[in-house]
PDB file of C-alpha atoms in Angstrom:
ATOM      1  CA  UNK A   1      34.488 127.184 126.436  1.00 48.00           C
ATOM      2  CA  UNK A   2      37.215 129.299 128.050  1.00 51.00           C
ATOM      3  CA  UNK A   3      38.958 132.213 126.504  1.00 51.00           C
ATOM      4  CA  UNK A   4      42.105 130.223 125.879  1.00 59.00           C
ATOM      5  CA  UNK A   5      40.150 127.412 124.130  1.00 64.00           C
ATOM      6  CA  UNK A   6      38.458 129.732 121.689  1.00 71.00           C
ATOM      7  CA  UNK A   7      39.113 129.025 118.031  1.00 79.00           C
ATOM      8  CA  UNK A   8      40.587 132.143 116.427  1.00 81.00           C
ATOM      9  CA  UNK A   9      40.917 132.884 112.732  1.00 85.00           C
ATOM     10  CA  UNK A  10      42.944 135.409 110.766  1.00 87.00           C
ATOM     11  CA  UNK A  11      40.704 138.364 109.714  1.00 84.00           C
ATOM     12  CA  UNK A  12      42.527 138.502 106.379  1.00 85.00           C
ATOM     13  CA  UNK A  13      42.805 134.916 105.088  1.00 89.00           C
ATOM     14  CA  UNK A  14      40.427 133.115 107.512  1.00 86.00           C
ATOM     15  CA  UNK A  15      43.184 130.646 108.542  1.00 88.00           C
ATOM     16  CA  UNK A  16      42.916 129.205 112.044  1.00 87.00           C
ATOM     17  CA  UNK A  17      45.555 130.824 114.248  1.00 83.00           C
ATOM     18  CA  UNK A  18      45.457 128.380 117.150  1.00 84.00           C
ATOM     19  CA  UNK A  19      47.183 125.664 115.141  1.00 88.00           C
ATOM     20  CA  UNK A  20      49.901 127.896 113.722  1.00 89.00           C
ATOM     21  CA  UNK A  21      53.459 127.733 115.095  1.00 87.00           C
ATOM     22  CA  UNK A  22      54.305 130.569 117.470  1.00 85.00           C
ATOM     23  CA  UNK A  23      50.736 131.558 118.267  1.00 85.00           C
ATOM     24  CA  UNK A  24      50.060 132.361 121.943  1.00 83.00           C
ATOM     25  CA  UNK A  25      47.628 134.587 123.855  1.00 79.00           C
ATOM     26  CA  UNK A  26      50.574 135.854 125.829  1.00 79.00           C
ATOM     27  CA  UNK A  27      52.125 137.479 122.743  1.00 82.00           C
ATOM     28  CA  UNK A  28      51.178 141.044 121.825  1.00 78.00           C
ATOM     29  CA  UNK A  29      50.797 140.140 118.167  1.00 84.00           C
ATOM     30  CA  UNK A  30      51.084 137.221 115.775  1.00 86.00           C
ATOM     31  CA  UNK A  31      52.170 136.960 112.127  1.00 90.00           C
ATOM     32  CA  UNK A  32      49.869 134.691 110.182  1.00 91.00           C
ATOM     33  CA  UNK A  33      51.883 131.900 108.577  1.00 91.00           C
ATOM     34  CA  UNK A  34      49.417 131.687 105.676  1.00 90.00           C
ATOM     35  CA  UNK A  35      49.123 135.295 104.504  1.00 92.00           C
ATOM     36  CA  UNK A  36      51.974 136.971 106.369  1.00 87.00           C
ATOM     37  CA  UNK A  37      49.766 139.679 107.885  1.00 89.00           C
ATOM     38  CA  UNK A  38      50.220 140.880 111.488  1.00 87.00           C
ATOM     39  CA  UNK A  39      47.272 140.126 113.774  1.00 83.00           C
ATOM     40  CA  UNK A  40      47.106 142.035 117.107  1.00 83.00           C
ATOM     41  CA  UNK A  41      46.690 139.350 119.748  1.00 76.00           C
ATOM     42  CA  UNK A  42      46.265 141.569 122.820  1.00 61.00           C
ATOM     43  CA  UNK A  43      43.152 143.154 121.360  1.00 54.00           C
ATOM     44  CA  UNK A  44      41.365 140.021 122.496  1.00 50.00           C
ATOM     45  CA  UNK A  45      39.089 139.734 119.460  1.00 52.00           C
ATOM     46  CA  UNK A  46      39.524 137.483 116.422  1.00 57.00           C
ATOM     47  CA  UNK A  47      37.413 136.551 113.505  1.00 52.00           C
ATOM     48  CA  UNK A  48      35.431 133.338 113.600  1.00 52.00           C
ATOM     49  CA  UNK A  49      35.494 130.830 110.761  1.00 51.00           C
ATOM     50  CA  UNK A  50      32.599 132.485 108.863  1.00 53.00           C
ATOM     51  CA  UNK A  51      33.044 136.023 110.194  1.00 50.00           C
ATOM     52  CA  UNK A  52      33.804 138.959 107.938  1.00 50.00           C
ATOM     53  CA  UNK A  53      35.487 140.814 110.790  1.00 47.00           C
ATOM     54  CA  UNK A  54      37.960 143.459 109.673  1.00 48.00           C
ATOM     55  CA  UNK A  55      40.954 144.036 111.865  1.00 44.00           C
ATOM     56  CA  UNK A  56      41.064 147.723 110.911  1.00 45.00           C
ATOM     57  CA  UNK A  57      37.657 148.264 112.553  1.00 42.00           C
ATOM     58  CA  UNK A  58      38.784 146.484 115.690  1.00 41.00           C
ATOM     59  CA  UNK A  59      41.819 148.729 116.123  1.00 40.00           C
ATOM     60  CA  UNK A  60      39.788 151.914 115.753  1.00 38.00           C
ATOM     61  CA  UNK A  61      37.090 150.937 118.238  1.00 39.00           C
ATOM     62  CA  UNK A  62      37.692 152.636 121.611  1.00 36.00           C
ATOM     63  CA  UNK A  63      35.815 149.994 123.558  1.00 38.00           C
ATOM     64  CA  UNK A  64      37.255 148.126 126.501  1.00 41.00           C
ATOM     65  CA  UNK A  65      38.693 144.924 125.036  1.00 36.00           C
ATOM     66  CA  UNK A  66      39.088 143.396 128.486  1.00 40.00           C
ATOM     67  CA  UNK A  67      35.357 143.507 129.091  1.00 39.00           C
ATOM     68  CA  UNK A  68      34.646 141.595 125.866  1.00 43.00           C
ATOM     69  CA  UNK A  69      37.099 138.936 126.823  1.00 40.00           C
ATOM     70  CA  UNK A  70      35.770 138.551 130.317  1.00 38.00           C
ATOM     71  CA  UNK A  71      32.245 138.021 128.992  1.00 42.00           C
ATOM     72  CA  UNK A  72      33.332 134.728 127.465  1.00 42.00           C
ATOM     73  CA  UNK A  73      34.606 133.373 130.771  1.00 39.00           C
ATOM     74  CA  UNK A  74      32.379 131.358 133.049  1.00 39.00           C
ATOM     75  CA  UNK A  75      32.625 131.010 136.796  1.00 42.00           C
ATOM     76  CA  UNK A  76      34.218 127.569 136.387  1.00 43.00           C
ATOM     77  CA  UNK A  77      36.884 128.961 134.012  1.00 45.00           C
ATOM     78  CA  UNK A  78      38.216 131.712 136.311  1.00 38.00           C
ATOM     79  CA  UNK A  79      39.757 130.717 139.653  1.00 43.00           C
ATOM     80  CA  UNK A  80      42.001 133.190 141.356  1.00 38.00           C
ATOM     81  CA  UNK A  81      43.269 130.637 143.879  1.00 40.00           C
ATOM     82  CA  UNK A  82      44.842 128.489 141.105  1.00 43.00           C
ATOM     83  CA  UNK A  83      47.506 131.183 140.638  1.00 39.00           C
ATOM     84  CA  UNK A  84      47.543 130.308 136.909  1.00 43.00           C
ATOM     85  CA  UNK A  85      46.579 133.807 135.740  1.00 38.00           C
ATOM     86  CA  UNK A  86      49.332 135.889 134.177  1.00 43.00           C
ATOM     87  CA  UNK A  87      48.975 139.640 133.674  1.00 40.00           C
ATOM     88  CA  UNK A  88      50.246 140.708 130.259  1.00 39.00           C
ATOM     89  CA  UNK A  89      51.113 144.379 129.806  1.00 43.00           C
ATOM     90  CA  UNK A  90      50.232 146.100 126.537  1.00 42.00           C
ATOM     91  CA  UNK A  91      52.957 146.322 123.933  1.00 47.00           C
ATOM     92  CA  UNK A  92      54.432 149.651 122.862  1.00 46.00           C
ATOM     93  CA  UNK A  93      52.847 149.430 119.407  1.00 46.00           C
ATOM     94  CA  UNK A  94      49.287 149.063 120.845  1.00 43.00           C
ATOM     95  CA  UNK A  95      47.178 152.059 121.802  1.00 47.00           C
ATOM     96  CA  UNK A  96      47.661 153.190 125.418  1.00 46.00           C
ATOM     97  CA  UNK A  97      43.962 152.769 126.103  1.00 44.00           C
ATOM     98  CA  UNK A  98      44.441 149.022 125.826  1.00 45.00           C
ATOM     99  CA  UNK A  99      44.620 147.427 129.293  1.00 43.00           C
ATOM    100  CA  UNK A 100      46.450 144.375 130.596  1.00 41.00           C
ATOM    101  CA  UNK A 101      44.737 141.095 129.995  1.00 46.00           C
ATOM    102  CA  UNK A 102      44.569 138.098 132.289  1.00 43.00           C
ATOM    103  CA  UNK A 103      45.629 134.975 130.452  1.00 46.00           C
ATOM    104  CA  UNK A 104      45.025 131.588 131.918  1.00 50.00           C
ATOM    105  CA  UNK A 105      48.162 129.453 131.408  1.00 49.00           C
ATOM    106  CA  UNK A 106      47.320 125.781 131.675  1.00 54.00           C
ATOM    107  CA  UNK A 107      50.176 123.601 133.042  1.00 51.00           C
ATOM    108  CA  UNK A 108      51.267 120.605 131.019  1.00 54.00           C
ATOM    109  CA  UNK A 109      49.805 117.359 132.242  1.00 52.00           C
ATOM    110  CA  UNK A 110      52.326 115.302 134.216  1.00 47.00           C
ATOM    111  CA  UNK A 111      53.125 111.901 132.752  1.00 50.00           C
ATOM    112  CA  UNK A 112      52.306 109.157 135.243  1.00 47.00           C
ATOM    113  CA  UNK A 113      54.072 105.807 135.717  1.00 49.00           C
ATOM    114  CA  UNK A 114      51.139 103.865 134.281  1.00 51.00           C
ATOM    115  CA  UNK A 115      51.370 105.861 131.054  1.00 50.00           C
ATOM    116  CA  UNK A 116      54.588 104.186 129.900  1.00 51.00           C
ATOM    117  CA  UNK A 117      55.163 104.116 126.185  1.00 67.00           C
ATOM    118  CA  UNK A 118      55.186 100.861 124.297  1.00 70.00           C
ATOM    119  CA  UNK A 119      58.960 101.102 123.900  1.00 69.00           C
ATOM    120  CA  UNK A 120      59.552 101.551 127.629  1.00 75.00           C
ATOM    121  CA  UNK A 121      57.295  98.605 128.371  1.00 77.00           C
ATOM    122  CA  UNK A 122      59.203  96.364 125.948  1.00 78.00           C
ATOM    123  CA  UNK A 123      62.527  97.470 127.466  1.00 80.00           C
ATOM    124  CA  UNK A 124      61.268  96.656 130.949  1.00 81.00           C
ATOM    125  CA  UNK A 125      60.113  93.213 129.874  1.00 85.00           C
ATOM    126  CA  UNK A 126      63.446  92.513 128.175  1.00 85.00           C
ATOM    127  CA  UNK A 127      65.351  93.548 131.285  1.00 86.00           C
ATOM    128  CA  UNK A 128      63.220  91.283 133.456  1.00 87.00           C
ATOM    129  CA  UNK A 129      63.764  88.403 131.027  1.00 90.00           C
ATOM    130  CA  UNK A 130      67.546  88.901 131.124  1.00 90.00           C
ATOM    131  CA  UNK A 131      67.536  88.945 134.919  1.00 90.00           C
ATOM    132  CA  UNK A 132      65.513  85.704 135.066  1.00 90.00           C
ATOM    133  CA  UNK A 133      67.835  84.048 132.550  1.00 91.00           C
ATOM    134  CA  UNK A 134      70.932  85.096 134.487  1.00 90.00           C
ATOM    135  CA  UNK A 135      69.501  83.793 137.776  1.00 89.00           C
ATOM    136  CA  UNK A 136      68.657  80.451 136.160  1.00 90.00           C
ATOM    137  CA  UNK A 137      72.143  80.192 134.635  1.00 88.00           C
ATOM    138  CA  UNK A 138      73.833  80.886 137.965  1.00 88.00           C
ATOM    139  CA  UNK A 139      71.691  78.266 139.649  1.00 89.00           C
ATOM    140  CA  UNK A 140      72.444  75.694 136.932  1.00 89.00           C
ATOM    141  CA  UNK A 141      76.166  76.509 137.100  1.00 84.00           C
ATOM    142  CA  UNK A 142      76.204  76.007 140.869  1.00 85.00           C
ATOM    143  CA  UNK A 143      74.495  72.625 140.581  1.00 88.00           C
ATOM    144  CA  UNK A 144      76.723  71.379 137.720  1.00 88.00           C
ATOM    145  CA  UNK A 145      80.130  72.758 138.725  1.00 88.00           C
ATOM    146  CA  UNK A 146      81.735  69.290 138.708  1.00 87.00           C
ATOM    147  CA  UNK A 147      80.464  68.650 135.183  1.00 87.00           C
ATOM    148  CA  UNK A 148      81.741  72.033 134.038  1.00 86.00           C
ATOM    149  CA  UNK A 149      85.242  71.333 135.339  1.00 89.00           C
ATOM    150  CA  UNK A 150      85.186  67.929 133.677  1.00 88.00           C
ATOM    151  CA  UNK A 151      84.233  69.484 130.339  1.00 90.00           C
ATOM    152  CA  UNK A 152      86.981  72.058 130.747  1.00 88.00           C
ATOM    153  CA  UNK A 153      89.558  69.345 131.404  1.00 91.00           C
ATOM    154  CA  UNK A 154      88.464  67.352 128.357  1.00 92.00           C
ATOM    155  CA  UNK A 155      88.574  70.485 126.202  1.00 92.00           C
ATOM    156  CA  UNK A 156      92.099  71.331 127.393  1.00 93.00           C
ATOM    157  CA  UNK A 157      93.265  67.781 126.682  1.00 92.00           C
ATOM    158  CA  UNK A 158      91.818  67.892 123.172  1.00 92.00           C
ATOM    159  CA  UNK A 159      93.519  71.225 122.500  1.00 92.00           C
ATOM    160  CA  UNK A 160      96.867  69.866 123.703  1.00 90.00           C
ATOM    161  CA  UNK A 161      96.439  66.762 121.564  1.00 87.00           C
ATOM    162  CA  UNK A 162      95.658  68.786 118.463  1.00 88.00           C
ATOM    163  CA  UNK A 163      98.661  71.024 119.119  1.00 83.00           C
ATOM    164  CA  UNK A 164     100.873  67.962 119.530  1.00 78.00           C
ATOM    165  CA  UNK A 165      99.653  66.474 116.259  1.00 78.00           C
ATOM    166  CA  UNK A 166     100.308  69.754 114.432  1.00 76.00           C
ATOM    167  CA  UNK A 167     103.771  70.009 115.979  1.00 72.00           C
ATOM    168  CA  UNK A 168     104.647  66.425 115.065  1.00 70.00           C
ATOM    169  CA  UNK A 169     103.600  67.072 111.490  1.00 70.00           C
ATOM    170  CA  UNK A 170     106.166  69.887 111.342  1.00 72.00           C
ATOM    171  CA  UNK A 171     108.983  67.843 112.893  1.00 82.00           C
ATOM    172  CA  UNK A 172     111.559  66.019 110.808  1.00 87.00           C
ATOM    173  CA  UNK A 173     114.282  63.507 111.552  1.00 86.00           C
ATOM    174  CA  UNK A 174     117.892  64.600 111.666  1.00 89.00           C
ATOM    175  CA  UNK A 175     119.041  61.435 109.922  1.00 88.00           C
ATOM    176  CA  UNK A 176     122.551  61.675 111.385  1.00 89.00           C
ATOM    177  CA  UNK A 177     124.166  61.294 114.770  1.00 91.00           C
ATOM    178  CA  UNK A 178     126.014  64.319 116.108  1.00 91.00           C
ATOM    179  CA  UNK A 179     129.213  62.232 116.274  1.00 92.00           C
ATOM    180  CA  UNK A 180     128.865  61.301 112.581  1.00 90.00           C
ATOM    181  CA  UNK A 181     128.851  64.945 111.550  1.00 93.00           C
ATOM    182  CA  UNK A 182     131.903  66.043 113.539  1.00 95.00           C
ATOM    183  CA  UNK A 183     135.141  66.418 111.501  1.00 94.00           C
ATOM    184  CA  UNK A 184     133.243  66.294 108.224  1.00 95.00           C
ATOM    185  CA  UNK A 185     133.442  69.131 105.721  1.00 96.00           C
ATOM    186  CA  UNK A 186     130.911  71.719 106.865  1.00 96.00           C
ATOM    187  CA  UNK A 187     129.723  72.438 103.305  1.00 96.00           C
ATOM    188  CA  UNK A 188     128.649  68.810 102.879  1.00 95.00           C
ATOM    189  CA  UNK A 189     126.901  68.792 106.263  1.00 95.00           C
ATOM    190  CA  UNK A 190     124.932  71.922 105.378  1.00 96.00           C
ATOM    191  CA  UNK A 191     123.857  70.350 102.076  1.00 95.00           C
ATOM    192  CA  UNK A 192     122.667  67.140 103.789  1.00 93.00           C
ATOM    193  CA  UNK A 193     120.644  69.003 106.422  1.00 93.00           C
ATOM    194  CA  UNK A 194     119.001  71.187 103.780  1.00 93.00           C
ATOM    195  CA  UNK A 195     117.951  68.062 101.882  1.00 91.00           C
ATOM    196  CA  UNK A 196     116.180  66.862 105.056  1.00 89.00           C
ATOM    197  CA  UNK A 197     114.154  70.091 105.144  1.00 89.00           C
ATOM    198  CA  UNK A 198     116.040  72.223 107.656  1.00 91.00           C
ATOM    199  CA  UNK A 199     116.221  75.876 106.640  1.00 91.00           C
ATOM    200  CA  UNK A 200     117.792  77.926 109.458  1.00 94.00           C
ATOM    201  CA  UNK A 201     121.443  76.840 109.302  1.00 95.00           C
ATOM    202  CA  UNK A 202     124.149  79.165 110.645  1.00 96.00           C
ATOM    203  CA  UNK A 203     127.870  78.595 109.958  1.00 96.00           C
ATOM    204  CA  UNK A 204     130.569  80.152 112.177  1.00 97.00           C
ATOM    205  CA  UNK A 205     134.331  79.929 111.427  1.00 96.00           C
ATOM    206  CA  UNK A 206     136.760  79.193 114.242  1.00 96.00           C
ATOM    207  CA  UNK A 207     140.322  80.455 113.619  1.00 94.00           C
ATOM    208  CA  UNK A 208     142.407  77.832 115.423  1.00 94.00           C
ATOM    209  CA  UNK A 209     144.536  75.913 112.907  1.00 95.00           C
ATOM    210  CA  UNK A 210     148.232  76.474 112.275  1.00 93.00           C
ATOM    211  CA  UNK A 211     149.521  76.418 108.743  1.00 92.00           C
ATOM    212  CA  UNK A 212     150.765  72.864 109.299  1.00 92.00           C
ATOM    213  CA  UNK A 213     147.156  71.785 110.039  1.00 94.00           C
ATOM    214  CA  UNK A 214     145.745  73.184 106.838  1.00 92.00           C
ATOM    215  CA  UNK A 215     144.423  69.736 105.885  1.00 93.00           C
ATOM    216  CA  UNK A 216     141.814  69.966 108.675  1.00 95.00           C
ATOM    217  CA  UNK A 217     140.493  73.306 107.524  1.00 95.00           C
ATOM    218  CA  UNK A 218     136.698  73.644 107.003  1.00 96.00           C
ATOM    219  CA  UNK A 219     135.930  70.560 109.096  1.00 97.00           C
ATOM    220  CA  UNK A 220     133.047  70.647 111.577  1.00 97.00           C
ATOM    221  CA  UNK A 221     134.123  71.358 115.116  1.00 96.00           C
ATOM    222  CA  UNK A 222     130.622  71.326 116.689  1.00 95.00           C
ATOM    223  CA  UNK A 223     126.958  71.319 115.679  1.00 95.00           C
ATOM    224  CA  UNK A 224     123.890  72.308 117.741  1.00 94.00           C
ATOM    225  CA  UNK A 225     120.145  72.064 117.191  1.00 92.00           C
ATOM    226  CA  UNK A 226     119.071  74.995 119.333  1.00 91.00           C
ATOM    227  CA  UNK A 227     120.825  74.283 122.619  1.00 90.00           C
ATOM    228  CA  UNK A 228     121.122  70.523 122.022  1.00 91.00           C
ATOM    229  CA  UNK A 229     124.616  69.468 120.986  1.00 91.00           C
ATOM    230  CA  UNK A 230     124.317  65.685 121.282  1.00 92.00           C
ATOM    231  CA  UNK A 231     121.545  64.062 119.235  1.00 92.00           C
ATOM    232  CA  UNK A 232     120.683  60.798 117.521  1.00 92.00           C
ATOM    233  CA  UNK A 233     119.633  60.104 113.945  1.00 90.00           C
ATOM    234  CA  UNK A 234     116.010  59.448 115.024  1.00 90.00           C
ATOM    235  CA  UNK A 235     115.661  62.694 116.944  1.00 90.00           C
ATOM    236  CA  UNK A 236     113.095  65.077 115.467  1.00 88.00           C
ATOM    237  CA  UNK A 237     113.307  68.855 115.323  1.00 90.00           C
ATOM    238  CA  UNK A 238     111.249  71.637 113.831  1.00 87.00           C
ATOM    239  CA  UNK A 239     112.276  72.403 110.266  1.00 86.00           C
ATOM    240  CA  UNK A 240     112.763  76.028 111.244  1.00 87.00           C
ATOM    241  CA  UNK A 241     114.944  75.150 114.223  1.00 89.00           C
ATOM    242  CA  UNK A 242     118.180  77.122 114.352  1.00 95.00           C
ATOM    243  CA  UNK A 243     121.200  74.960 113.601  1.00 95.00           C
ATOM    244  CA  UNK A 244     124.659  76.339 114.426  1.00 96.00           C
ATOM    245  CA  UNK A 245     127.691  74.725 112.787  1.00 96.00           C
ATOM    246  CA  UNK A 246     131.188  75.765 113.923  1.00 97.00           C
ATOM    247  CA  UNK A 247     133.999  74.832 111.505  1.00 97.00           C
ATOM    248  CA  UNK A 248     137.801  75.183 111.729  1.00 96.00           C
ATOM    249  CA  UNK A 249     139.903  77.634 109.728  1.00 97.00           C
ATOM    250  CA  UNK A 250     143.510  78.807 109.710  1.00 96.00           C
ATOM    251  CA  UNK A 251     144.626  81.414 112.211  1.00 95.00           C
ATOM    252  CA  UNK A 252     145.079  84.884 110.754  1.00 95.00           C
ATOM    253  CA  UNK A 253     148.324  86.752 111.449  1.00 95.00           C
ATOM    254  CA  UNK A 254     149.334  90.408 111.296  1.00 95.00           C
ATOM    255  CA  UNK A 255     151.216  91.824 108.327  1.00 96.00           C
ATOM    256  CA  UNK A 256     154.830  92.630 109.304  1.00 96.00           C
ATOM    257  CA  UNK A 257     155.037  96.009 107.549  1.00 94.00           C
ATOM    258  CA  UNK A 258     152.901  98.817 106.130  1.00 94.00           C
ATOM    259  CA  UNK A 259     152.831  99.700 102.442  1.00 93.00           C
ATOM    260  CA  UNK A 260     153.960 103.247 103.339  1.00 92.00           C
ATOM    261  CA  UNK A 261     157.295 101.989 104.732  1.00 92.00           C
ATOM    262  CA  UNK A 262     158.565  99.890 101.816  1.00 91.00           C
ATOM    263  CA  UNK A 263     160.134 102.782  99.891  1.00 86.00           C
ATOM    264  CA  UNK A 264     163.931 102.477  99.353  1.00 86.00           C
ATOM    265  CA  UNK A 265     163.895  98.944 100.818  1.00 93.00           C
ATOM    266  CA  UNK A 266     165.491  95.976  99.079  1.00 94.00           C
ATOM    267  CA  UNK A 267     163.036  93.302  97.978  1.00 95.00           C
ATOM    268  CA  UNK A 268     164.959  90.566  99.795  1.00 94.00           C
ATOM    269  CA  UNK A 269     164.566  92.454 103.068  1.00 95.00           C
ATOM    270  CA  UNK A 270     160.813  92.777 102.571  1.00 95.00           C
ATOM    271  CA  UNK A 271     160.465  89.116 101.582  1.00 95.00           C
ATOM    272  CA  UNK A 272     162.335  88.045 104.712  1.00 95.00           C
ATOM    273  CA  UNK A 273     159.975  90.076 106.946  1.00 95.00           C
ATOM    274  CA  UNK A 274     156.877  88.351 105.477  1.00 95.00           C
ATOM    275  CA  UNK A 275     158.364  84.877 105.728  1.00 95.00           C
ATOM    276  CA  UNK A 276     159.444  85.375 109.361  1.00 95.00           C
ATOM    277  CA  UNK A 277     155.907  86.561 110.180  1.00 94.00           C
ATOM    278  CA  UNK A 278     154.613  83.163 109.014  1.00 94.00           C
ATOM    279  CA  UNK A 279     153.415  83.866 105.479  1.00 95.00           C
ATOM    280  CA  UNK A 280     154.120  80.946 103.162  1.00 95.00           C
ATOM    281  CA  UNK A 281     152.957  82.160  99.772  1.00 95.00           C
ATOM    282  CA  UNK A 282     155.470  84.983  99.075  1.00 96.00           C
ATOM    283  CA  UNK A 283     156.765  85.560  95.534  1.00 96.00           C
ATOM    284  CA  UNK A 284     158.974  88.182  93.814  1.00 96.00           C
ATOM    285  CA  UNK A 285     158.614  89.756  90.388  1.00 95.00           C
ATOM    286  CA  UNK A 286     161.389  91.842  88.733  1.00 94.00           C
ATOM    287  CA  UNK A 287     160.556  95.040  86.849  1.00 92.00           C
ATOM    288  CA  UNK A 288     163.226  95.714  84.172  1.00 90.00           C
ATOM    289  CA  UNK A 289     163.049  99.482  84.031  1.00 87.00           C
ATOM    290  CA  UNK A 290     166.623 100.544  85.012  1.00 86.00           C
ATOM    291  CA  UNK A 291     169.105 101.893  82.460  1.00 80.00           C
ATOM    292  CA  UNK A 292     171.592 103.910  84.512  1.00 75.00           C
ATOM    293  CA  UNK A 293     170.483 103.214  88.097  1.00 63.00           C
ATOM    294  CA  UNK A 294     170.194 106.889  88.958  1.00 70.00           C
ATOM    295  CA  UNK A 295     166.580 107.235  90.106  1.00 80.00           C
ATOM    296  CA  UNK A 296     166.304 103.722  91.569  1.00 83.00           C
ATOM    297  CA  UNK A 297     168.906 101.175  92.511  1.00 89.00           C
ATOM    298  CA  UNK A 298     168.972  97.578  91.466  1.00 89.00           C
ATOM    299  CA  UNK A 299     166.736  95.421  93.730  1.00 91.00           C
ATOM    300  CA  UNK A 300     164.794  98.388  95.131  1.00 92.00           C
ATOM    301  CA  UNK A 301     161.151  97.539  95.945  1.00 94.00           C
ATOM    302  CA  UNK A 302     158.702  98.965  93.427  1.00 92.00           C
ATOM    303  CA  UNK A 303     155.340  97.719  94.855  1.00 93.00           C
ATOM    304  CA  UNK A 304     154.042  94.985  97.161  1.00 95.00           C
ATOM    305  CA  UNK A 305     150.639  93.341  96.651  1.00 96.00           C
ATOM    306  CA  UNK A 306     148.860  91.486  99.488  1.00 96.00           C
ATOM    307  CA  UNK A 307     145.937  89.465  98.158  1.00 95.00           C
ATOM    308  CA  UNK A 308     145.846  91.837  95.183  1.00 93.00           C
ATOM    309  CA  UNK A 309     145.848  95.035  97.272  1.00 95.00           C
ATOM    310  CA  UNK A 310     148.865  97.385  97.219  1.00 92.00           C
ATOM    311  CA  UNK A 311     147.718  99.489 100.196  1.00 94.00           C
ATOM    312  CA  UNK A 312     147.839  97.744 103.570  1.00 95.00           C
ATOM    313  CA  UNK A 313     148.737  98.329 107.203  1.00 95.00           C
ATOM    314  CA  UNK A 314     150.805  96.393 109.732  1.00 93.00           C
ATOM    315  CA  UNK A 315     147.565  96.103 111.776  1.00 94.00           C
ATOM    316  CA  UNK A 316     145.808  94.129 109.059  1.00 95.00           C
ATOM    317  CA  UNK A 317     145.332  90.390 109.689  1.00 95.00           C
ATOM    318  CA  UNK A 318     145.477  87.853 106.865  1.00 96.00           C
ATOM    319  CA  UNK A 319     145.622  84.104 106.380  1.00 95.00           C
ATOM    320  CA  UNK A 320     149.220  82.763 106.399  1.00 96.00           C
ATOM    321  CA  UNK A 321     148.770  81.336 102.890  1.00 95.00           C
ATOM    322  CA  UNK A 322     147.533  84.606 101.391  1.00 96.00           C
ATOM    323  CA  UNK A 323     149.224  85.502  98.106  1.00 96.00           C
ATOM    324  CA  UNK A 324     151.964  88.154  98.479  1.00 96.00           C
ATOM    325  CA  UNK A 325     153.779  89.531  95.403  1.00 97.00           C
ATOM    326  CA  UNK A 326     156.894  91.771  95.718  1.00 95.00           C
ATOM    327  CA  UNK A 327     157.881  93.757  92.616  1.00 95.00           C
ATOM    328  CA  UNK A 328     161.368  95.351  92.417  1.00 94.00           C
ATOM    329  CA  UNK A 329     163.441  97.468  90.014  1.00 92.00           C
ATOM    330  CA  UNK A 330     166.282  95.898  88.031  1.00 92.00           C
ATOM    331  CA  UNK A 331     168.223  96.271  84.781  1.00 87.00           C
TER     332      UNK A 331
END
């Protein structure tokens, strides 16, 4: 048995030092993990399992520790040509008479390819299996390419058919020809389409009628399902399809005067301006608040209301039949 293979025990608690963490012959000393005592390693002598060796005696002995260590080596244990001998210098806390020791450091055994772990072997087998499976699949795919394309075509056709069935289930009949809905009141048309299940209906007014054409107001000018303007009663559309209905309304006209410019004007003059501008629903209302006619003169405009508002501008546009009330001072 070589020097490095010797079983060493703590001289205090008899615990084996070789199996303790941190123990090495290259260290100058070692702290026993069992008793916490410091054991001088470089002295080269340790207690055996049944030895009553006292470390204090070992420190005081002036003998050559190197010679004791060398006695345990055999010729087969020491080989200078292996270059595995490391000279360890004595530590500062050891007596100067102590000499350097030669410690044989054994290299770790190199793991060979045949010593694969069970896990590595399983991984290698799985990788080989996957490679074989992939090669077989590629070969099968090459031989059955026509069948694959046929299956793909059938699958695509089935998908299209299912999509068509789902789309048809969401379609609904218009129930009316586009010509039948033109010139009808747009409110009625909206109500009829909503009863058929259509939900996205947009109404847009078109200011194009003169006051003489007021009877045609709110009639449908055009109707579109998406971009389709002409359709039959049996045509089907998605219930959420956008429907745009354009209906006719009266043209709006500008007010002839601003509310800031009516002061000191006679009510007849103001009424004439509104009527010449095209407004047809103009009325006057006297305010009997004059007693002497000093502050205001008879017939002077008090206030003008346009659709209930007494503040307006000559840039405002209103329907020609909007209600206009002119109030004036009188006795």
